[in-house]
Amino acid sequence: MVTTLSNSLIHILKPISLIPLLLLLILLLDPVSVCGQNNVLYSPEKLNPGDSLKNGGYSLVMHRGCNLVLYDNSEAIWSSNTNGQGTNCYCTMQRDGNFVLYSSQGSAIWSSKTWQGGSSHYVLVLQNDRNLVIYGPSRWATETNIRGTGVTIVNEMVNSNGANHTMAGQNDTNTKAEPLFSIVE
């Protein structure tokens, strides 16, 4: 009986490769690092001195001199203008919707002024169009996107049954979605 059961299990599992099962397990345990999404900062994550978000030739860099700078290749296109206001500063996407740059002593030096109170899920995204945007129940953007290279944000999924679902997106200005989003390029 035991031998028959063991042989049955081996016969069932034999066609299944262990590699796809291991990959699935890895994806389920740590989807962000496996997908390589280094253009996204989830609340309450932070960027320490020298850390950055990157998307193609665009990067958001937290400098050691406390300046947060958005680059298009090597050209600075936006900054927090906080250089020299501290050392070893860091920035964080807070659960209250505010993106804040703090000194090493914990004093707020700069913020996106998007505080909404309470606690929710927010995400800071460095988009393909070089715009840095906060998504969640409220949004903030640097307004540095290049016209015509935006992304589409899907509010609801459209199923094959033809159910009446809605989608929203645009290519020339900030794309907005609420409450959570999926990026479709």
mmCIF file with all atom_site columns, C-alpha atoms in Angstrom:
data_model
loop_
_atom_site.group_PDB
_atom_site.id
_atom_site.type_symbol
_atom_site.label_atom_id
_atom_site.label_alt_id
_atom_site.label_comp_id
_atom_site.label_asym_id
_atom_site.label_entity_id
_atom_site.label_seq_id
_atom_site.pdbx_PDB_ins_code
_atom_site.Cartn_x
_atom_site.Cartn_y
_atom_site.Cartn_z
_atom_site.occupancy
_atom_site.B_iso_or_equiv
_atom_site.pdbx_formal_charge
_atom_site.auth_seq_id
_atom_site.auth_comp_id
_atom_site.auth_asym_id
_atom_site.auth_atom_id
_atom_site.pdbx_PDB_model_num
ATOM 1   C CA . MET A 1 1   ? 0.000   0.000  0.000   1.00 0.00 ? 1   MET A CA 1
ATOM 2   C CA . VAL A 1 2   ? 2.762   2.471  0.965   1.00 0.00 ? 2   VAL A CA 1
ATOM 3   C CA . THR A 1 3   ? 4.811   1.524  -2.092  1.00 0.00 ? 3   THR A CA 1
ATOM 4   C CA . THR A 1 4   ? 1.785   1.952  -4.355  1.00 0.00 ? 4   THR A CA 1
ATOM 5   C CA . LEU A 1 5   ? 1.044   5.380  -2.861  1.00 0.00 ? 5   LEU A CA 1
ATOM 6   C CA . SER A 1 6   ? 4.689   6.453  -3.246  1.00 0.00 ? 6   SER A CA 1
ATOM 7   C CA . ASN A 1 7   ? 4.768   5.253  -6.848  1.00 0.00 ? 7   ASN A CA 1
ATOM 8   C CA . SER A 1 8   ? 1.515   7.096  -7.555  1.00 0.00 ? 8   SER A CA 1
ATOM 9   C CA . LEU A 1 9   ? 2.926   10.356 -6.185  1.00 0.00 ? 9   LEU A CA 1
ATOM 10  C CA . ILE A 1 10  ? 6.138   9.953  -8.166  1.00 0.00 ? 10  ILE A CA 1
ATOM 11  C CA . HIS A 1 11  ? 4.091   9.253  -11.306 1.00 0.00 ? 11  HIS A CA 1
ATOM 12  C CA . ILE A 1 12  ? 1.986   12.393 -10.719 1.00 0.00 ? 12  ILE A CA 1
ATOM 13  C CA . LEU A 1 13  ? 4.910   14.683 -9.853  1.00 0.00 ? 13  LEU A CA 1
ATOM 14  C CA . LYS A 1 14  ? 7.335   13.359 -12.476 1.00 0.00 ? 14  LYS A CA 1
ATOM 15  C CA . PRO A 1 15  ? 6.037   15.540 -15.349 1.00 0.00 ? 15  PRO A CA 1
ATOM 16  C CA . ILE A 1 16  ? 6.189   18.647 -13.160 1.00 0.00 ? 16  ILE A CA 1
ATOM 17  C CA . SER A 1 17  ? 9.587   20.288 -13.285 1.00 0.00 ? 17  SER A CA 1
ATOM 18  C CA . LEU A 1 18  ? 10.907  21.594 -9.992  1.00 0.00 ? 18  LEU A CA 1
ATOM 19  C CA . ILE A 1 19  ? 12.331  24.736 -11.594 1.00 0.00 ? 19  ILE A CA 1
ATOM 20  C CA . PRO A 1 20  ? 8.939   26.369 -12.322 1.00 0.00 ? 20  PRO A CA 1
ATOM 21  C CA . LEU A 1 21  ? 7.771   25.461 -8.827  1.00 0.00 ? 21  LEU A CA 1
ATOM 22  C CA . LEU A 1 22  ? 10.861  27.062 -7.284  1.00 0.00 ? 22  LEU A CA 1
ATOM 23  C CA . LEU A 1 23  ? 10.426  30.183 -9.427  1.00 0.00 ? 23  LEU A CA 1
ATOM 24  C CA . LEU A 1 24  ? 6.795   30.444 -8.375  1.00 0.00 ? 24  LEU A CA 1
ATOM 25  C CA . LEU A 1 25  ? 7.792   30.111 -4.729  1.00 0.00 ? 25  LEU A CA 1
ATOM 26  C CA . ILE A 1 26  ? 10.416  32.863 -5.104  1.00 0.00 ? 26  ILE A CA 1
ATOM 27  C CA . LEU A 1 27  ? 7.907   35.173 -6.817  1.00 0.00 ? 27  LEU A CA 1
ATOM 28  C CA . LEU A 1 28  ? 5.359   34.617 -4.081  1.00 0.00 ? 28  LEU A CA 1
ATOM 29  C CA . LEU A 1 29  ? 7.881   35.297 -1.332  1.00 0.00 ? 29  LEU A CA 1
ATOM 30  C CA . ASP A 1 30  ? 9.505   38.447 -2.763  1.00 0.00 ? 30  ASP A CA 1
ATOM 31  C CA . PRO A 1 31  ? 7.769   39.828 -5.875  1.00 0.00 ? 31  PRO A CA 1
ATOM 32  C CA . VAL A 1 32  ? 9.351   43.307 -5.795  1.00 0.00 ? 32  VAL A CA 1
ATOM 33  C CA . SER A 1 33  ? 13.009  42.312 -5.808  1.00 0.00 ? 33  SER A CA 1
ATOM 34  C CA . VAL A 1 34  ? 12.448  39.503 -8.307  1.00 0.00 ? 34  VAL A CA 1
ATOM 35  C CA . CYS A 1 35  ? 10.660  41.833 -10.732 1.00 0.00 ? 35  CYS A CA 1
ATOM 36  C CA . GLY A 1 36  ? 13.468  44.370 -10.429 1.00 0.00 ? 36  GLY A CA 1
ATOM 37  C CA . GLN A 1 37  ? 11.197  47.334 -9.767  1.00 0.00 ? 37  GLN A CA 1
ATOM 38  C CA . ASN A 1 38  ? 13.761  49.851 -8.625  1.00 0.00 ? 38  ASN A CA 1
ATOM 39  C CA . ASN A 1 39  ? 11.638  52.770 -9.852  1.00 0.00 ? 39  ASN A CA 1
ATOM 40  C CA . VAL A 1 40  ? 9.086   52.348 -7.048  1.00 0.00 ? 40  VAL A CA 1
ATOM 41  C CA . LEU A 1 41  ? 9.143   53.341 -3.368  1.00 0.00 ? 41  LEU A CA 1
ATOM 42  C CA . TYR A 1 42  ? 6.318   51.888 -1.272  1.00 0.00 ? 42  TYR A CA 1
ATOM 43  C CA . SER A 1 43  ? 5.188   53.361 2.049   1.00 0.00 ? 43  SER A CA 1
ATOM 44  C CA . PRO A 1 44  ? 6.984   53.196 4.515   1.00 0.00 ? 44  PRO A CA 1
ATOM 45  C CA . GLU A 1 45  ? 10.210  52.485 2.570   1.00 0.00 ? 45  GLU A CA 1
ATOM 46  C CA . LYS A 1 46  ? 12.998  55.059 2.423   1.00 0.00 ? 46  LYS A CA 1
ATOM 47  C CA . LEU A 1 47  ? 15.967  56.179 0.334   1.00 0.00 ? 47  LEU A CA 1
ATOM 48  C CA . ASN A 1 48  ? 19.161  56.564 2.346   1.00 0.00 ? 48  ASN A CA 1
ATOM 49  C CA . PRO A 1 49  ? 22.154  58.689 1.269   1.00 0.00 ? 49  PRO A CA 1
ATOM 50  C CA . GLY A 1 50  ? 23.452  57.324 -2.040  1.00 0.00 ? 50  GLY A CA 1
ATOM 51  C CA . ASP A 1 51  ? 20.252  55.352 -2.780  1.00 0.00 ? 51  ASP A CA 1
ATOM 52  C CA . SER A 1 52  ? 18.208  56.003 -5.899  1.00 0.00 ? 52  SER A CA 1
ATOM 53  C CA . LEU A 1 53  ? 15.144  55.101 -7.923  1.00 0.00 ? 53  LEU A CA 1
ATOM 54  C CA . LYS A 1 54  ? 15.888  54.397 -11.602 1.00 0.00 ? 54  LYS A CA 1
ATOM 55  C CA . ASN A 1 55  ? 13.838  54.032 -14.756 1.00 0.00 ? 55  ASN A CA 1
ATOM 56  C CA . GLY A 1 56  ? 15.830  53.919 -17.983 1.00 0.00 ? 56  GLY A CA 1
ATOM 57  C CA . GLY A 1 57  ? 17.925  57.091 -18.184 1.00 0.00 ? 57  GLY A CA 1
ATOM 58  C CA . TYR A 1 58  ? 15.984  58.760 -15.365 1.00 0.00 ? 58  TYR A CA 1
ATOM 59  C CA . SER A 1 59  ? 17.040  58.590 -11.728 1.00 0.00 ? 59  SER A CA 1
ATOM 60  C CA . LEU A 1 60  ? 16.007  60.084 -8.406  1.00 0.00 ? 60  LEU A CA 1
ATOM 61  C CA . VAL A 1 61  ? 19.084  60.292 -6.160  1.00 0.00 ? 61  VAL A CA 1
ATOM 62  C CA . MET A 1 62  ? 19.251  60.980 -2.420  1.00 0.00 ? 62  MET A CA 1
ATOM 63  C CA . HIS A 1 63  ? 22.595  62.799 -2.098  1.00 0.00 ? 63  HIS A CA 1
ATOM 64  C CA . ARG A 1 64  ? 24.716  62.751 1.073   1.00 0.00 ? 64  ARG A CA 1
ATOM 65  C CA . GLY A 1 65  ? 24.475  66.565 1.287   1.00 0.00 ? 65  GLY A CA 1
ATOM 66  C CA . CYS A 1 66  ? 20.688  66.260 1.822   1.00 0.00 ? 66  CYS A CA 1
ATOM 67  C CA . ASN A 1 67  ? 19.624  67.213 -1.692  1.00 0.00 ? 67  ASN A CA 1
ATOM 68  C CA . LEU A 1 68  ? 17.109  64.990 -3.487  1.00 0.00 ? 68  LEU A CA 1
ATOM 69  C CA . VAL A 1 69  ? 17.647  65.312 -7.255  1.00 0.00 ? 69  VAL A CA 1
ATOM 70  C CA . LEU A 1 70  ? 15.779  63.975 -10.298 1.00 0.00 ? 70  LEU A CA 1
ATOM 71  C CA . TYR A 1 71  ? 18.052  63.413 -13.312 1.00 0.00 ? 71  TYR A CA 1
ATOM 72  C CA . ASP A 1 72  ? 17.409  62.898 -17.011 1.00 0.00 ? 72  ASP A CA 1
ATOM 73  C CA . ASN A 1 73  ? 20.643  61.025 -17.773 1.00 0.00 ? 73  ASN A CA 1
ATOM 74  C CA . SER A 1 74  ? 23.186  63.375 -16.155 1.00 0.00 ? 74  SER A CA 1
ATOM 75  C CA . GLU A 1 75  ? 21.081  66.563 -16.335 1.00 0.00 ? 75  GLU A CA 1
ATOM 76  C CA . ALA A 1 76  ? 19.358  67.648 -13.113 1.00 0.00 ? 76  ALA A CA 1
ATOM 77  C CA . ILE A 1 77  ? 15.737  68.531 -13.972 1.00 0.00 ? 77  ILE A CA 1
ATOM 78  C CA . TRP A 1 78  ? 14.278  68.878 -10.457 1.00 0.00 ? 78  TRP A CA 1
ATOM 79  C CA . SER A 1 79  ? 15.562  69.034 -6.888  1.00 0.00 ? 79  SER A CA 1
ATOM 80  C CA . SER A 1 80  ? 14.328  69.561 -3.349  1.00 0.00 ? 80  SER A CA 1
ATOM 81  C CA . ASN A 1 81  ? 16.779  72.518 -3.061  1.00 0.00 ? 81  ASN A CA 1
ATOM 82  C CA . THR A 1 82  ? 17.907  71.264 0.341   1.00 0.00 ? 82  THR A CA 1
ATOM 83  C CA . ASN A 1 83  ? 21.652  70.885 -0.293  1.00 0.00 ? 83  ASN A CA 1
ATOM 84  C CA . GLY A 1 84  ? 23.692  71.577 2.846   1.00 0.00 ? 84  GLY A CA 1
ATOM 85  C CA . GLN A 1 85  ? 20.704  71.569 5.210   1.00 0.00 ? 85  GLN A CA 1
ATOM 86  C CA . GLY A 1 86  ? 22.000  68.487 6.992   1.00 0.00 ? 86  GLY A CA 1
ATOM 87  C CA . THR A 1 87  ? 24.071  65.336 6.609   1.00 0.00 ? 87  THR A CA 1
ATOM 88  C CA . ASN A 1 88  ? 23.064  61.731 6.072   1.00 0.00 ? 88  ASN A CA 1
ATOM 89  C CA . CYS A 1 89  ? 19.493  62.749 5.268   1.00 0.00 ? 89  CYS A CA 1
ATOM 90  C CA . TYR A 1 90  ? 16.972  60.255 3.993   1.00 0.00 ? 90  TYR A CA 1
ATOM 91  C CA . CYS A 1 91  ? 13.562  60.477 2.335   1.00 0.00 ? 91  CYS A CA 1
ATOM 92  C CA . THR A 1 92  ? 10.568  58.259 2.916   1.00 0.00 ? 92  THR A CA 1
ATOM 93  C CA . MET A 1 93  ? 7.146   57.633 1.421   1.00 0.00 ? 93  MET A CA 1
ATOM 94  C CA . GLN A 1 94  ? 4.994   57.811 4.540   1.00 0.00 ? 94  GLN A CA 1
ATOM 95  C CA . ARG A 1 95  ? 1.754   55.934 5.161   1.00 0.00 ? 95  ARG A CA 1
ATOM 96  C CA . ASP A 1 96  ? -0.055  59.283 5.493   1.00 0.00 ? 96  ASP A CA 1
ATOM 97  C CA . GLY A 1 97  ? 0.642   60.120 1.818   1.00 0.00 ? 97  GLY A CA 1
ATOM 98  C CA . ASN A 1 98  ? 3.455   62.601 2.450   1.00 0.00 ? 98  ASN A CA 1
ATOM 99  C CA . PHE A 1 99  ? 6.862   62.126 0.792   1.00 0.00 ? 99  PHE A CA 1
ATOM 100 C CA . VAL A 1 100 ? 9.341   63.645 3.277   1.00 0.00 ? 100 VAL A CA 1
ATOM 101 C CA . LEU A 1 101 ? 13.078  64.340 3.404   1.00 0.00 ? 101 LEU A CA 1
ATOM 102 C CA . TYR A 1 102 ? 14.465  64.076 6.958   1.00 0.00 ? 102 TYR A CA 1
ATOM 103 C CA . SER A 1 103 ? 17.772  65.074 8.550   1.00 0.00 ? 103 SER A CA 1
ATOM 104 C CA . SER A 1 104 ? 19.733  62.391 10.389  1.00 0.00 ? 104 SER A CA 1
ATOM 105 C CA . GLN A 1 105 ? 18.298  63.892 13.611  1.00 0.00 ? 105 GLN A CA 1
ATOM 106 C CA . GLY A 1 106 ? 14.746  63.243 12.383  1.00 0.00 ? 106 GLY A CA 1
ATOM 107 C CA . SER A 1 107 ? 13.755  66.831 11.509  1.00 0.00 ? 107 SER A CA 1
ATOM 108 C CA . ALA A 1 108 ? 11.679  67.283 8.354   1.00 0.00 ? 108 ALA A CA 1
ATOM 109 C CA . ILE A 1 109 ? 13.637  69.394 5.840   1.00 0.00 ? 109 ILE A CA 1
ATOM 110 C CA . TRP A 1 110 ? 11.323  69.126 2.803   1.00 0.00 ? 110 TRP A CA 1
ATOM 111 C CA . SER A 1 111 ? 8.011   67.467 1.942   1.00 0.00 ? 111 SER A CA 1
ATOM 112 C CA . SER A 1 112 ? 5.609   67.025 -0.954  1.00 0.00 ? 112 SER A CA 1
ATOM 113 C CA . LYS A 1 113 ? 2.879   68.521 1.276   1.00 0.00 ? 113 LYS A CA 1
ATOM 114 C CA . THR A 1 114 ? 0.547   65.640 0.467   1.00 0.00 ? 114 THR A CA 1
ATOM 115 C CA . TRP A 1 115 ? -0.242  64.608 4.055   1.00 0.00 ? 115 TRP A CA 1
ATOM 116 C CA . GLN A 1 116 ? -3.771  63.208 4.254   1.00 0.00 ? 116 GLN A CA 1
ATOM 117 C CA . GLY A 1 117 ? -3.933  61.967 7.837   1.00 0.00 ? 117 GLY A CA 1
ATOM 118 C CA . GLY A 1 118 ? -4.615  58.407 8.784   1.00 0.00 ? 118 GLY A CA 1
ATOM 119 C CA . SER A 1 119 ? -2.701  55.492 7.354   1.00 0.00 ? 119 SER A CA 1
ATOM 120 C CA . SER A 1 120 ? -3.008  54.014 3.887   1.00 0.00 ? 120 SER A CA 1
ATOM 121 C CA . HIS A 1 121 ? -0.948  52.505 1.085   1.00 0.00 ? 121 HIS A CA 1
ATOM 122 C CA . TYR A 1 122 ? 0.952   54.964 -1.094  1.00 0.00 ? 122 TYR A CA 1
ATOM 123 C CA . VAL A 1 123 ? 3.589   54.448 -3.725  1.00 0.00 ? 123 VAL A CA 1
ATOM 124 C CA . LEU A 1 124 ? 6.108   56.853 -5.248  1.00 0.00 ? 124 LEU A CA 1
ATOM 125 C CA . VAL A 1 125 ? 6.797   55.968 -8.896  1.00 0.00 ? 125 VAL A CA 1
ATOM 126 C CA . LEU A 1 126 ? 9.506   57.260 -11.238 1.00 0.00 ? 126 LEU A CA 1
ATOM 127 C CA . GLN A 1 127 ? 7.561   56.795 -14.463 1.00 0.00 ? 127 GLN A CA 1
ATOM 128 C CA . ASN A 1 128 ? 8.710   56.091 -18.031 1.00 0.00 ? 128 ASN A CA 1
ATOM 129 C CA . ASP A 1 129 ? 7.903   59.718 -18.901 1.00 0.00 ? 129 ASP A CA 1
ATOM 130 C CA . ARG A 1 130 ? 10.411  60.943 -16.209 1.00 0.00 ? 130 ARG A CA 1
ATOM 131 C CA . ASN A 1 131 ? 7.620   62.203 -13.953 1.00 0.00 ? 131 ASN A CA 1
ATOM 132 C CA . LEU A 1 132 ? 7.874   61.384 -10.251 1.00 0.00 ? 132 LEU A CA 1
ATOM 133 C CA . VAL A 1 133 ? 4.359   60.696 -8.972  1.00 0.00 ? 133 VAL A CA 1
ATOM 134 C CA . ILE A 1 134 ? 2.686   59.630 -5.725  1.00 0.00 ? 134 ILE A CA 1
ATOM 135 C CA . TYR A 1 135 ? -0.216  57.210 -6.222  1.00 0.00 ? 135 TYR A CA 1
ATOM 136 C CA . GLY A 1 136 ? -2.807  56.276 -3.660  1.00 0.00 ? 136 GLY A CA 1
ATOM 137 C CA . PRO A 1 137 ? -5.853  58.048 -2.285  1.00 0.00 ? 137 PRO A CA 1
ATOM 138 C CA . SER A 1 138 ? -4.103  61.328 -3.185  1.00 0.00 ? 138 SER A CA 1
ATOM 139 C CA . ARG A 1 139 ? -1.366  62.224 -5.666  1.00 0.00 ? 139 ARG A CA 1
ATOM 140 C CA . TRP A 1 140 ? 1.557   64.607 -6.117  1.00 0.00 ? 140 TRP A CA 1
ATOM 141 C CA . ALA A 1 141 ? 3.871   65.008 -9.119  1.00 0.00 ? 141 ALA A CA 1
ATOM 142 C CA . THR A 1 142 ? 7.026   66.914 -10.058 1.00 0.00 ? 142 THR A CA 1
ATOM 143 C CA . GLU A 1 143 ? 5.388   67.907 -13.392 1.00 0.00 ? 143 GLU A CA 1
ATOM 144 C CA . THR A 1 144 ? 8.585   66.947 -15.253 1.00 0.00 ? 144 THR A CA 1
ATOM 145 C CA . ASN A 1 145 ? 7.036   64.428 -17.640 1.00 0.00 ? 145 ASN A CA 1
ATOM 146 C CA . ILE A 1 146 ? 7.845   64.579 -21.343 1.00 0.00 ? 146 ILE A CA 1
ATOM 147 C CA . ARG A 1 147 ? 4.747   65.134 -23.484 1.00 0.00 ? 147 ARG A CA 1
ATOM 148 C CA . GLY A 1 148 ? 3.464   62.030 -25.249 1.00 0.00 ? 148 GLY A CA 1
ATOM 149 C CA . THR A 1 149 ? 5.409   59.369 -23.337 1.00 0.00 ? 149 THR A CA 1
ATOM 150 C CA . GLY A 1 150 ? 3.069   58.663 -20.425 1.00 0.00 ? 150 GLY A CA 1
ATOM 151 C CA . VAL A 1 151 ? 1.802   55.406 -19.004 1.00 0.00 ? 151 VAL A CA 1
ATOM 152 C CA . THR A 1 152 ? -1.724  54.100 -18.725 1.00 0.00 ? 152 THR A CA 1
ATOM 153 C CA . ILE A 1 153 ? -3.156  53.413 -15.318 1.00 0.00 ? 153 ILE A CA 1
ATOM 154 C CA . VAL A 1 154 ? -5.962  50.850 -15.163 1.00 0.00 ? 154 VAL A CA 1
ATOM 155 C CA . ASN A 1 155 ? -8.698  51.621 -12.633 1.00 0.00 ? 155 ASN A CA 1
ATOM 156 C CA . GLU A 1 156 ? -10.592 48.379 -13.149 1.00 0.00 ? 156 GLU A CA 1
ATOM 157 C CA . MET A 1 157 ? -9.957  45.235 -15.107 1.00 0.00 ? 157 MET A CA 1
ATOM 158 C CA . VAL A 1 158 ? -12.013 44.518 -18.213 1.00 0.00 ? 158 VAL A CA 1
ATOM 159 C CA . ASN A 1 159 ? -13.077 40.911 -18.414 1.00 0.00 ? 159 ASN A CA 1
ATOM 160 C CA . SER A 1 160 ? -13.857 38.810 -21.479 1.00 0.00 ? 160 SER A CA 1
ATOM 161 C CA . ASN A 1 161 ? -17.594 38.714 -20.686 1.00 0.00 ? 161 ASN A CA 1
ATOM 162 C CA . GLY A 1 162 ? -17.960 42.310 -21.838 1.00 0.00 ? 162 GLY A CA 1
ATOM 163 C CA . ALA A 1 163 ? -18.880 43.601 -18.398 1.00 0.00 ? 163 ALA A CA 1
ATOM 164 C CA . ASN A 1 164 ? -19.034 47.366 -18.138 1.00 0.00 ? 164 ASN A CA 1
ATOM 165 C CA . HIS A 1 165 ? -15.730 48.315 -16.510 1.00 0.00 ? 165 HIS A CA 1
ATOM 166 C CA . THR A 1 166 ? -13.921 51.627 -16.753 1.00 0.00 ? 166 THR A CA 1
ATOM 167 C CA . MET A 1 167 ? -10.340 52.500 -17.556 1.00 0.00 ? 167 MET A CA 1
ATOM 168 C CA . ALA A 1 168 ? -8.566  55.838 -17.301 1.00 0.00 ? 168 ALA A CA 1
ATOM 169 C CA . GLY A 1 169 ? -5.299  57.053 -18.756 1.00 0.00 ? 169 GLY A CA 1
ATOM 170 C CA . GLN A 1 170 ? -3.681  59.747 -20.795 1.00 0.00 ? 170 GLN A CA 1
ATOM 171 C CA . ASN A 1 171 ? -0.435  60.269 -22.692 1.00 0.00 ? 171 ASN A CA 1
ATOM 172 C CA . ASP A 1 172 ? 0.312   63.962 -22.354 1.00 0.00 ? 172 ASP A CA 1
ATOM 173 C CA . THR A 1 173 ? -0.089  64.922 -18.697 1.00 0.00 ? 173 THR A CA 1
ATOM 174 C CA . ASN A 1 174 ? -0.140  63.303 -15.298 1.00 0.00 ? 174 ASN A CA 1
ATOM 175 C CA . THR A 1 175 ? -2.013  60.025 -15.258 1.00 0.00 ? 175 THR A CA 1
ATOM 176 C CA . LYS A 1 176 ? -4.203  59.627 -12.193 1.00 0.00 ? 176 LYS A CA 1
ATOM 177 C CA . ALA A 1 177 ? -5.818  56.591 -10.633 1.00 0.00 ? 177 ALA A CA 1
ATOM 178 C CA . GLU A 1 178 ? -7.511  55.817 -7.363  1.00 0.00 ? 178 GLU A CA 1
ATOM 179 C CA . PRO A 1 179 ? -7.147  53.978 -5.035  1.00 0.00 ? 179 PRO A CA 1
ATOM 180 C CA . LEU A 1 180 ? -4.511  51.509 -6.299  1.00 0.00 ? 180 LEU A CA 1
ATOM 181 C CA . PHE A 1 181 ? -3.038  51.085 -9.734  1.00 0.00 ? 181 PHE A CA 1
ATOM 182 C CA . SER A 1 182 ? -1.512  48.792 -12.301 1.00 0.00 ? 182 SER A CA 1
ATOM 183 C CA . ILE A 1 183 ? 0.871   50.167 -14.886 1.00 0.00 ? 183 ILE A CA 1
ATOM 184 C CA . VAL A 1 184 ? 0.334   48.946 -18.435 1.00 0.00 ? 184 VAL A CA 1
ATOM 185 C CA . GLU A 1 185 ? 3.011   50.091 -20.874 1.00 0.00 ? 185 GLU A CA 1
#
